[in-house]
Coordinates of C-alpha atoms in Angstrom, one line a residue:
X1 CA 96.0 46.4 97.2
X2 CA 98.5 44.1 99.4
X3 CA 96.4 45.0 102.6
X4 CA 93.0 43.2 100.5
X5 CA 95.1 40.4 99.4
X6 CA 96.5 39.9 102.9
X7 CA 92.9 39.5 104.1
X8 CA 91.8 37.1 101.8
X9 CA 95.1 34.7 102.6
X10 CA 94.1 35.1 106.2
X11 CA 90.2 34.3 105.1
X12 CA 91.3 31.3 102.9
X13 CA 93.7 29.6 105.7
X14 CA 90.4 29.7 107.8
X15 CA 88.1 28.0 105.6
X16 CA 90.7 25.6 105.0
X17 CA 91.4 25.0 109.2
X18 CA 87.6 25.2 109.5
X19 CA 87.0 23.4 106.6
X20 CA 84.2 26.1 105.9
X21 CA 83.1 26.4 102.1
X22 CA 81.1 29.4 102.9
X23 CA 83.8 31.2 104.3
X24 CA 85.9 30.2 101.4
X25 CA 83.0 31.7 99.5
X26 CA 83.3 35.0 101.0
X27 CA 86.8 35.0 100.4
X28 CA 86.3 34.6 96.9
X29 CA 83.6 37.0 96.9
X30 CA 85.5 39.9 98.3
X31 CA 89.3 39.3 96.0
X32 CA 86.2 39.7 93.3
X33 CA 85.1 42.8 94.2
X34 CA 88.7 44.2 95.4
X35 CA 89.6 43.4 91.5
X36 CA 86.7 45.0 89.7
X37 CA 87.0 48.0 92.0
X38 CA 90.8 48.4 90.8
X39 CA 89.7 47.7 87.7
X40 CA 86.9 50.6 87.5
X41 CA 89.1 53.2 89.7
X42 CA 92.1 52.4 87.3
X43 CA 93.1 55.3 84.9
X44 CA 90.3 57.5 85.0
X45 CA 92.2 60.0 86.4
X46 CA 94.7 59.9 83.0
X47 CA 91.8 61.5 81.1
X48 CA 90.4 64.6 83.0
X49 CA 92.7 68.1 82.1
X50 CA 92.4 70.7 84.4
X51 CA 93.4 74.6 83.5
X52 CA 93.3 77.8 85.6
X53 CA 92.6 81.1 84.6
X54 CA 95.6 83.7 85.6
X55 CA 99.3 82.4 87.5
X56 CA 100.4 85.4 89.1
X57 CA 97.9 88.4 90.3
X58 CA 98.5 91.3 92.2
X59 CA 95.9 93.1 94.4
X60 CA 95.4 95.7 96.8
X61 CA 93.9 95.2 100.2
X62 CA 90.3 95.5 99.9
X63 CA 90.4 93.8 96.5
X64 CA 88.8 90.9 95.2
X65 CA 89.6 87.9 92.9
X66 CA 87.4 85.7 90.8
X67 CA 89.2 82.3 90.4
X68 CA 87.8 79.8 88.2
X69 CA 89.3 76.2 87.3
X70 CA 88.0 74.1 84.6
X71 CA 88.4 70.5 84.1
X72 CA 87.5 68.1 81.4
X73 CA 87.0 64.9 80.8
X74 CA 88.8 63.6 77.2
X75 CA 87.2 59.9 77.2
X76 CA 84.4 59.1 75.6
X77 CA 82.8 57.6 79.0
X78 CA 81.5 59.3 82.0
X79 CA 83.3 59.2 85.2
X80 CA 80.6 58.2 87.8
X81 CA 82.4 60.7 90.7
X82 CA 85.5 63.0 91.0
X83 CA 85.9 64.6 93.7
X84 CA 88.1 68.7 93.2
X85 CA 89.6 70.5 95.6
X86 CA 91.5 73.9 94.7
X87 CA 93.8 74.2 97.6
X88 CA 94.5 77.4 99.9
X89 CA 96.4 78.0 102.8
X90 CA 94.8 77.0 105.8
X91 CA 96.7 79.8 107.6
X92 CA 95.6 82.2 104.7
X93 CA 91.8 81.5 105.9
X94 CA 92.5 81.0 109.5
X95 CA 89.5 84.1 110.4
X96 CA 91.9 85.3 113.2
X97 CA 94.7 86.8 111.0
X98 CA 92.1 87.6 108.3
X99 CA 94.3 87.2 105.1
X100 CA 92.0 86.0 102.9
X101 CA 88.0 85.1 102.8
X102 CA 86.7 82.7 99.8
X103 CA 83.2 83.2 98.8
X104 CA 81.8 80.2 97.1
X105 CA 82.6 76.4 96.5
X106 CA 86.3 75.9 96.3
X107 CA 85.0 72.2 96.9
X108 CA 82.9 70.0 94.6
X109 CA 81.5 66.3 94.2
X110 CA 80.9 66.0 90.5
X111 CA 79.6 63.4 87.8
X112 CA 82.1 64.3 84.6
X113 CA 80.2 63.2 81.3
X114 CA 81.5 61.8 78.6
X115 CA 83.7 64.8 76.9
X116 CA 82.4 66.7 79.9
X117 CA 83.4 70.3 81.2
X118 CA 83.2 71.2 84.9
X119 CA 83.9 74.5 86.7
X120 CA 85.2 75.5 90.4
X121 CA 84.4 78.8 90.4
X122 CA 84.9 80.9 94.0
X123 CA 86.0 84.5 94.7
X124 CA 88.8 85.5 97.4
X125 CA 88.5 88.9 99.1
X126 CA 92.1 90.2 100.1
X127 CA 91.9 91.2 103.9
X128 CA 95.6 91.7 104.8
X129 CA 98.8 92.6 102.6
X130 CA 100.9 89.0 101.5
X131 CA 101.8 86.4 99.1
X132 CA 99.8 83.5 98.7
X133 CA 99.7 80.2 96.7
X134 CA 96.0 79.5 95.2
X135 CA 96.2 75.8 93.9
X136 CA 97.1 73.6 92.9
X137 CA 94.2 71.3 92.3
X138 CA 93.8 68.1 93.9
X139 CA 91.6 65.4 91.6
X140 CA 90.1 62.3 93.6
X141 CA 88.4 59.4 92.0
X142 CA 87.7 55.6 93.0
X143 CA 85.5 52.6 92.6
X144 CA 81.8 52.8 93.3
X145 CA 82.7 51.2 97.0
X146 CA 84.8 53.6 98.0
X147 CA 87.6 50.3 98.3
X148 CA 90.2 51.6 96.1
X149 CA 91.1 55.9 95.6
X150 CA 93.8 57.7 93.3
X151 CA 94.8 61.2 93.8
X152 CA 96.3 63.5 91.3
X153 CA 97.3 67.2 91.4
X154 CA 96.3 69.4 88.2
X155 CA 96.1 73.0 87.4
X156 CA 99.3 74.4 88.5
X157 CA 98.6 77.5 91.5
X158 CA 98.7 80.8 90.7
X159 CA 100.0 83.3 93.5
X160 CA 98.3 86.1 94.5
X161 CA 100.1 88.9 96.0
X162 CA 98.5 91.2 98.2
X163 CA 100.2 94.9 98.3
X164 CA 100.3 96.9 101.7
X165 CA 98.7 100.2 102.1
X166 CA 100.5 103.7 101.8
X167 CA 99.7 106.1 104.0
X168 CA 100.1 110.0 103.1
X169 CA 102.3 111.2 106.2
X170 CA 101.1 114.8 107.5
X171 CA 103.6 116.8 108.9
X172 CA 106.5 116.9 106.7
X173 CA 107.7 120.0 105.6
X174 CA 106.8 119.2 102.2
X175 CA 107.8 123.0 101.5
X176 CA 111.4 122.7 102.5
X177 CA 111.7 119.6 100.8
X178 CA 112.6 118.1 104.9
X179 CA 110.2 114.7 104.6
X180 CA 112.6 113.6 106.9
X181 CA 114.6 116.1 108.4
X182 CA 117.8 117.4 106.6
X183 CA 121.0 115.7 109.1
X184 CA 124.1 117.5 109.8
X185 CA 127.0 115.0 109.7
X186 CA 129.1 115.2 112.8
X187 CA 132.0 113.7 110.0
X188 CA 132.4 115.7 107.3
X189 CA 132.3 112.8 104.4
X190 CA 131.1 116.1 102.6
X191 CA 131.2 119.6 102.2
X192 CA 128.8 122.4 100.9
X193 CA 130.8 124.7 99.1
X194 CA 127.2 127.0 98.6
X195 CA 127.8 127.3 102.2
X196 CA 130.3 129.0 104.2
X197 CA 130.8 128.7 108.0
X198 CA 134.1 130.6 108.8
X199 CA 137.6 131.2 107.9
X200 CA 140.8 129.8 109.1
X201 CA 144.3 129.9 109.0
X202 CA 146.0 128.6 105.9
X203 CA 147.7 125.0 106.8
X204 CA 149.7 123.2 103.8
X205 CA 147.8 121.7 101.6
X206 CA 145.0 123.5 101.6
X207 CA 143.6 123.7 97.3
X208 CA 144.2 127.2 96.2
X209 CA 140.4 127.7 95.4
X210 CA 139.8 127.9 99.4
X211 CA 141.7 130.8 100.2
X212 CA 140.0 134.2 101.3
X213 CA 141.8 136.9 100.0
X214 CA 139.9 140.1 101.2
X215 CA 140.3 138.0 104.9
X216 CA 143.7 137.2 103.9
X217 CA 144.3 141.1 102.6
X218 CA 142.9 142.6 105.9
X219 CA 144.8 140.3 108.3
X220 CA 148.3 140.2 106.3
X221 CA 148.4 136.4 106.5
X222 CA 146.6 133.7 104.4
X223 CA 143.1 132.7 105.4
X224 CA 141.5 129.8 104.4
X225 CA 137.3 129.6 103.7
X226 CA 136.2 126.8 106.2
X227 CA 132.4 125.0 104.3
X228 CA 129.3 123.8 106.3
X229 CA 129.1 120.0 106.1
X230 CA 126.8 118.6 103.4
X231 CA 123.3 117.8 104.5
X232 CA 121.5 114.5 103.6
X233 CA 118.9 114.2 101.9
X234 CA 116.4 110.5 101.3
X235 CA 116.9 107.3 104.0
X236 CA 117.8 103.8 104.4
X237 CA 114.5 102.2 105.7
X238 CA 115.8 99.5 108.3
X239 CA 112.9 97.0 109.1
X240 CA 113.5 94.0 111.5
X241 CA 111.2 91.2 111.2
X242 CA 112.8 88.7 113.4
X243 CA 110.5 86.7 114.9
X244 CA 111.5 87.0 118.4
X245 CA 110.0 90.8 118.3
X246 CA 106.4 89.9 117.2
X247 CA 104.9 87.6 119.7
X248 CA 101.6 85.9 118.7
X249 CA 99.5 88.1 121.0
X250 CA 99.9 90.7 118.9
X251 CA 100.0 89.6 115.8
X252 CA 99.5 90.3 112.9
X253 CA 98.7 93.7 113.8
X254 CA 102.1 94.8 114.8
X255 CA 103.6 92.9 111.7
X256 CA 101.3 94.9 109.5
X257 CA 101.7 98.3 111.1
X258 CA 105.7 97.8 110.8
X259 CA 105.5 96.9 106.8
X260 CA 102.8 99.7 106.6
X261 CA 104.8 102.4 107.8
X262 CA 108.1 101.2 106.2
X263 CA 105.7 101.3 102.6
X264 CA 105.1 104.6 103.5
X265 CA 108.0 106.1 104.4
X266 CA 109.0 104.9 101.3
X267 CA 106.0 106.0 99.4
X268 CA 106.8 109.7 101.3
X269 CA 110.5 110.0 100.1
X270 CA 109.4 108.9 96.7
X271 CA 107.2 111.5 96.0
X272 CA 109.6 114.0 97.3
X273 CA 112.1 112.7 94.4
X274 CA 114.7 111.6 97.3
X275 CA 116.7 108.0 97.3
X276 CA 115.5 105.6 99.3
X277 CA 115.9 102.3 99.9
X278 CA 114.9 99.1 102.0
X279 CA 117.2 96.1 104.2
X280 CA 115.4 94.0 106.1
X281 CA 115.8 90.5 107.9
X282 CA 112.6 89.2 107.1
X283 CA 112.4 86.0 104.6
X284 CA 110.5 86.2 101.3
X285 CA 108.0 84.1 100.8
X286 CA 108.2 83.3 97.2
X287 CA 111.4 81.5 98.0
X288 CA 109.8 80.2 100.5
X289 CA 107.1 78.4 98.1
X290 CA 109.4 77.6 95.5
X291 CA 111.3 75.4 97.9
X292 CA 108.8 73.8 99.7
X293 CA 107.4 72.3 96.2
X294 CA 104.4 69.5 96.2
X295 CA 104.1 66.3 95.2
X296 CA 102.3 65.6 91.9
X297 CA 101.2 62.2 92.4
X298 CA 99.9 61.3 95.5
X299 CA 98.9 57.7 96.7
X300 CA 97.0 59.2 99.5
X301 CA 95.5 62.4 100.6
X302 CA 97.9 63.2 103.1
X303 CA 100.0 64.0 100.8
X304 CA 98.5 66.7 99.5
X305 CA 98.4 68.6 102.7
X306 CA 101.9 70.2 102.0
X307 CA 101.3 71.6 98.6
X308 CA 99.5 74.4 100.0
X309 CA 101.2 74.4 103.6
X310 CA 103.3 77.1 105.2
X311 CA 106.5 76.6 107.1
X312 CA 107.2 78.6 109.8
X313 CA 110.6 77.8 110.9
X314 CA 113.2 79.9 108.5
X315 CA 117.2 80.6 109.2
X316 CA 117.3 82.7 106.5
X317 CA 120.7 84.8 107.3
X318 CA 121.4 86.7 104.2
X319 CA 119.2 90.1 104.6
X320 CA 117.0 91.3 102.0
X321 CA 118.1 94.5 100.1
X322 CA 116.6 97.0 98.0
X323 CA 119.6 99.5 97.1
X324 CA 118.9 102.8 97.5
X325 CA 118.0 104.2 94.4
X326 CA 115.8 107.8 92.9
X327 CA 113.3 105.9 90.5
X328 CA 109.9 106.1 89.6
X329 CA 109.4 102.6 89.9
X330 CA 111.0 102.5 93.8
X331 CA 107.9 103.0 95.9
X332 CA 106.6 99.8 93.4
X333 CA 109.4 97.8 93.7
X334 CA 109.4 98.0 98.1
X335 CA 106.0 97.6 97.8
X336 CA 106.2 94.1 96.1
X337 CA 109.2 93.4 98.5
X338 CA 107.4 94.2 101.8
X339 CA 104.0 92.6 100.7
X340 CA 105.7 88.8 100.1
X341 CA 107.7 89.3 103.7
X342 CA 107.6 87.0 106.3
X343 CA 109.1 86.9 109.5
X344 CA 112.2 85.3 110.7
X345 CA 114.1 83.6 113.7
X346 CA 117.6 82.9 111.8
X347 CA 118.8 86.9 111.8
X348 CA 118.6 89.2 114.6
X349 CA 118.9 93.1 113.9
X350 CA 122.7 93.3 115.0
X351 CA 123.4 90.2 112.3
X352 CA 121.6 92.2 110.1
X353 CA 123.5 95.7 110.5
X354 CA 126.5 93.9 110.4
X355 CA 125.7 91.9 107.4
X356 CA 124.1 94.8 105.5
X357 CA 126.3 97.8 106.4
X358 CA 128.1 97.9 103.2
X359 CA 124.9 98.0 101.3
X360 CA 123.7 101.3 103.5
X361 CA 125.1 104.5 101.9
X362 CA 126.3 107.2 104.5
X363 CA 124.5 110.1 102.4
X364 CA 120.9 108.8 103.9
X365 CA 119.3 108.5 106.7
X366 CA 118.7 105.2 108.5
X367 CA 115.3 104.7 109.8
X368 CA 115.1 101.7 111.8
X369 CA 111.5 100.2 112.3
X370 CA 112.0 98.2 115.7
X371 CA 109.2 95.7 117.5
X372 CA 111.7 96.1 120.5
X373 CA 115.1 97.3 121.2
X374 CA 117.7 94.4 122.6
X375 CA 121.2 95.5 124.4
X376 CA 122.7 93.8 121.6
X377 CA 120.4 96.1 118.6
X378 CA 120.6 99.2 120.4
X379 CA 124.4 98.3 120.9
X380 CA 124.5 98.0 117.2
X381 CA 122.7 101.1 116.4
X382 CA 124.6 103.0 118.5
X383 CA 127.8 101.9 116.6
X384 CA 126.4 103.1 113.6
X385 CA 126.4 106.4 114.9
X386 CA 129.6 106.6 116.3
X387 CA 130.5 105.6 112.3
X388 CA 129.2 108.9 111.4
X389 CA 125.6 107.3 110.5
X390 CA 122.8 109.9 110.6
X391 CA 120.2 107.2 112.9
X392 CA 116.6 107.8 113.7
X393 CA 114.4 104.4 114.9
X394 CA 110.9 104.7 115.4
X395 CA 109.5 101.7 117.7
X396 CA 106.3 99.8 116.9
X397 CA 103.8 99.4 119.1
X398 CA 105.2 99.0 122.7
X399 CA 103.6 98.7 125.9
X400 CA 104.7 101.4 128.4
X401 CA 107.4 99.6 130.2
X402 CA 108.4 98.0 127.5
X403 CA 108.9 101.9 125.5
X404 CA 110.7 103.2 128.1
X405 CA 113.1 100.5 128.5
X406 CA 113.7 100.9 124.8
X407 CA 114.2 104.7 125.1
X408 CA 116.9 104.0 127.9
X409 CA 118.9 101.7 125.8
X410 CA 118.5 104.2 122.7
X411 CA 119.5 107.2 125.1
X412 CA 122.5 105.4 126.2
X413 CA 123.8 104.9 122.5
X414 CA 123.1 108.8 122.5
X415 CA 120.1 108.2 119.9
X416 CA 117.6 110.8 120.6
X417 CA 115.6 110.7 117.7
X418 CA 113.2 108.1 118.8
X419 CA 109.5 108.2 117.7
X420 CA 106.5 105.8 118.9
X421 CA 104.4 104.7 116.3
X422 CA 100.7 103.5 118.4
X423 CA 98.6 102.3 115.9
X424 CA 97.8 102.6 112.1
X425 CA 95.3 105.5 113.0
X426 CA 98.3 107.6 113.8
X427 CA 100.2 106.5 110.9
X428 CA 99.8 110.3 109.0
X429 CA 101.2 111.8 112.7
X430 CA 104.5 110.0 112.7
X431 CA 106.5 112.6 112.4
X432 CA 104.6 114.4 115.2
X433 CA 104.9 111.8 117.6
X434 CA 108.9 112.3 117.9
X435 CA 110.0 111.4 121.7
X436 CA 112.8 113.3 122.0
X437 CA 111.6 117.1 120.7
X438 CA 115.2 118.8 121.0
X439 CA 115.3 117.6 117.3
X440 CA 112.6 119.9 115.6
X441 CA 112.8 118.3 112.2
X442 CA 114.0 114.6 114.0
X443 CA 116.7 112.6 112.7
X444 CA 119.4 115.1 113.6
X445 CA 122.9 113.7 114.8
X446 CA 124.2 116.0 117.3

């Protein structure tokens, strides 16, 4: 409104330096049509309602989703153009990750009638495994001369999350009850009593319970029974998702695979009836949304852009944990964790040992899923094994060089159980595809 009344002050002090009554005409003529334009454009907007059907869905990949919106005009006159928009992530349909693909008119020019219903009506096909915003809607409505626009948002978004697969893993000993290899700790935190591995002198303090007496009748002094360590059984699934391991060129592909096979090592463990449980640096993206926000009354239509935008810079540093636990609802609860993670660039994997180590019980195993291996990570890992940590890592799709520099570093911490995991496809061979095979069942701690 300023800018039009600028321009007529700058048309009127010409007619008057001119002395031009045309062009003092003109300046009438267009403050005329600047008001009446105002005047048709203003509060239309304060009558239409706008309401979505569902606020929070959950899918699985390969799943669709019908969205509908419906708004309504409450006045008893027509509104000669509004112009809807449901918002989506523009990342979301970028066809090169392939999150999500919308089928139908997400987009409409309309006429609303007096007391008039219109529908957006579109389906979304869920390509890829995440959490995404759908909405809000963006309302836009003006004068007949396109001289004067208002913006509103209506229909709060609902957020559609997007599960990743699980992926039966062959080659467990399913039998033994072994999915991931029973570990002998090299510190006895525990002992089997079901189990005996010697006998011993007796030394002061030893319980009363432990002494042999047919060894101690035979031999004339006291003997002692000396117990196998206790074995573990279930895992810690370590995933880093900083964002320095997952370099554009090969993503998302690697991201998926590494939240693919940390859903179904959990999913394997689960149906075993083992603990398990999940840390990982990545961000979630629900916080994410909730503090990015939008803004609900926009003067122009840049200002809609960020309430459906995606910020990719995070320094999240507090890691994400789901304790380790023997539930039915586990395998559910990692699966709703690992769907909604993003990556991050504010805590690397040694950050994230250190900052999670209390929250990783010894009686597990820890499976760390790695994009690459840093001095500083396999440093890291390799102190968690001298801390009488049972560690396995399994290494997402590396190139050659890049595997065997990984395998030195490992080797040098004296981690040996080391598996590469290609591709999706061989997903169900995980187990199989152990590096180091002096470790039949893998994850043993000499």
């Amino acid at each position: 409104m300023i800018r039009w009344l600028v321009v007529a002050g700058l048309i009127l002090a010409a007619a008057l330096v001119l002395e031009s009554g045309l062009l003092a005409y003109s300046m009438y003529a267009l403050l005329a049509l600047v008001l009446i334009s105002r005047g048709l454009a203003a509060g239309k907007l304060d009558h239409l309602s706008a309401r979505r059907n569902g606020a929070s869905i959950t899918r699985e990949i390969g799943g669709t989703l019908k969205m509908r919106v419906t708004v309504s005009n409450n006045a008893a006159a027509p509104i000669p153009w509004v112009l809807l928009e449901d918002l989506v992530a523009r990342e979301a349909l970028d066809p090169r990750k392939g999150s999500l693909k919308v089928k139908g008119r997400r987009v409409r020019l309309v006429m609303m009638a007096p007391k008039g219903t219109i529908s957006l009506e579109y389906t979304i096909e869920c390509l890829r495994r995440g959490y995404f915003q759908i909405g809000p809607l963006v309302v836009e409505n003006g004068d007949l001369f396109g001289l004067y626009r208002k913006f509103r948002v209506m229909a709060p978004p609902a957020f559609l999350l997007v599960l990743p697969r699980v992926v039966p893993l062959a080659g467990y000993d399913i039998a033994s009850r072994r999915p991931i290899g029973e570990i002998r700790l090299t510190h006895r935190l525990f002992e089997d009593v079901t189990r005996m591995a010697g006998i011993r002198g007796y030394a002061p303090g030893d319980p009363l319970n432990r002494i042999h007496w047919k060894a101690t009748a035979r031999s004339g002094t006291l003997q002692c029974r000396v117990f196998e360590p206790s074995c573990l059984a279930g895992a810690t699934i370590l995933l880093d998702f900083h964002a320095e391991g997952y370099p554009a060129q090969g993503e998302p592909a690697r991201g998926d695979l590494a939240v693919t096979a940390a859903a179904s090592l959990v999913g394997a463990l689960c149906e075993l009836r083992q603990q398990v449980g999940l840390v990982t640096n990545g961000r979630d993206a629900r916080d994410r949304i909730l503090s990015e926000g939008y803004v609900l009354e926009p003067t122009k239509r840049s200002d809609t852009a960020g309430a459906n935008a995606t910020v990719k810079a995070s320094d999240r540093l507090e890691p994400q944990v789901l304790p380790v636990r023997r539930s039915d609802d586990q395998l559910a609860r990692a699966r709703e964790l690992l769907a909604r993670l993003e990556k991050t660039d504010g805590l690397p994997l040694e950050q994230l040992l250190a900052a999670g180590r209390d929250r990783i019980p010894r009686d597990t195993t820890l499976v760390a899923l790695l994009p690459r291996v840093s001095m500083e990570a396999a440093a890291a890992l390799g102190d968690m094994r001298r801390q009488g940590y049972a560690v396995g890592v399994i290494l997402v799709m590396m190139e050659p060089g890049e595997l065997a520099l990984s395998l030195a570093r490992l080797a040098a911490e004296r981690i040996h159980d080391v598996r590469h995991l290609e591709s999706e496809e061989r997903l169900p061979e995980l187990c199989l595809n152990q590096v180091d095979r002096s470790a039949p069942y893998g994850l043993v701690a000499e």
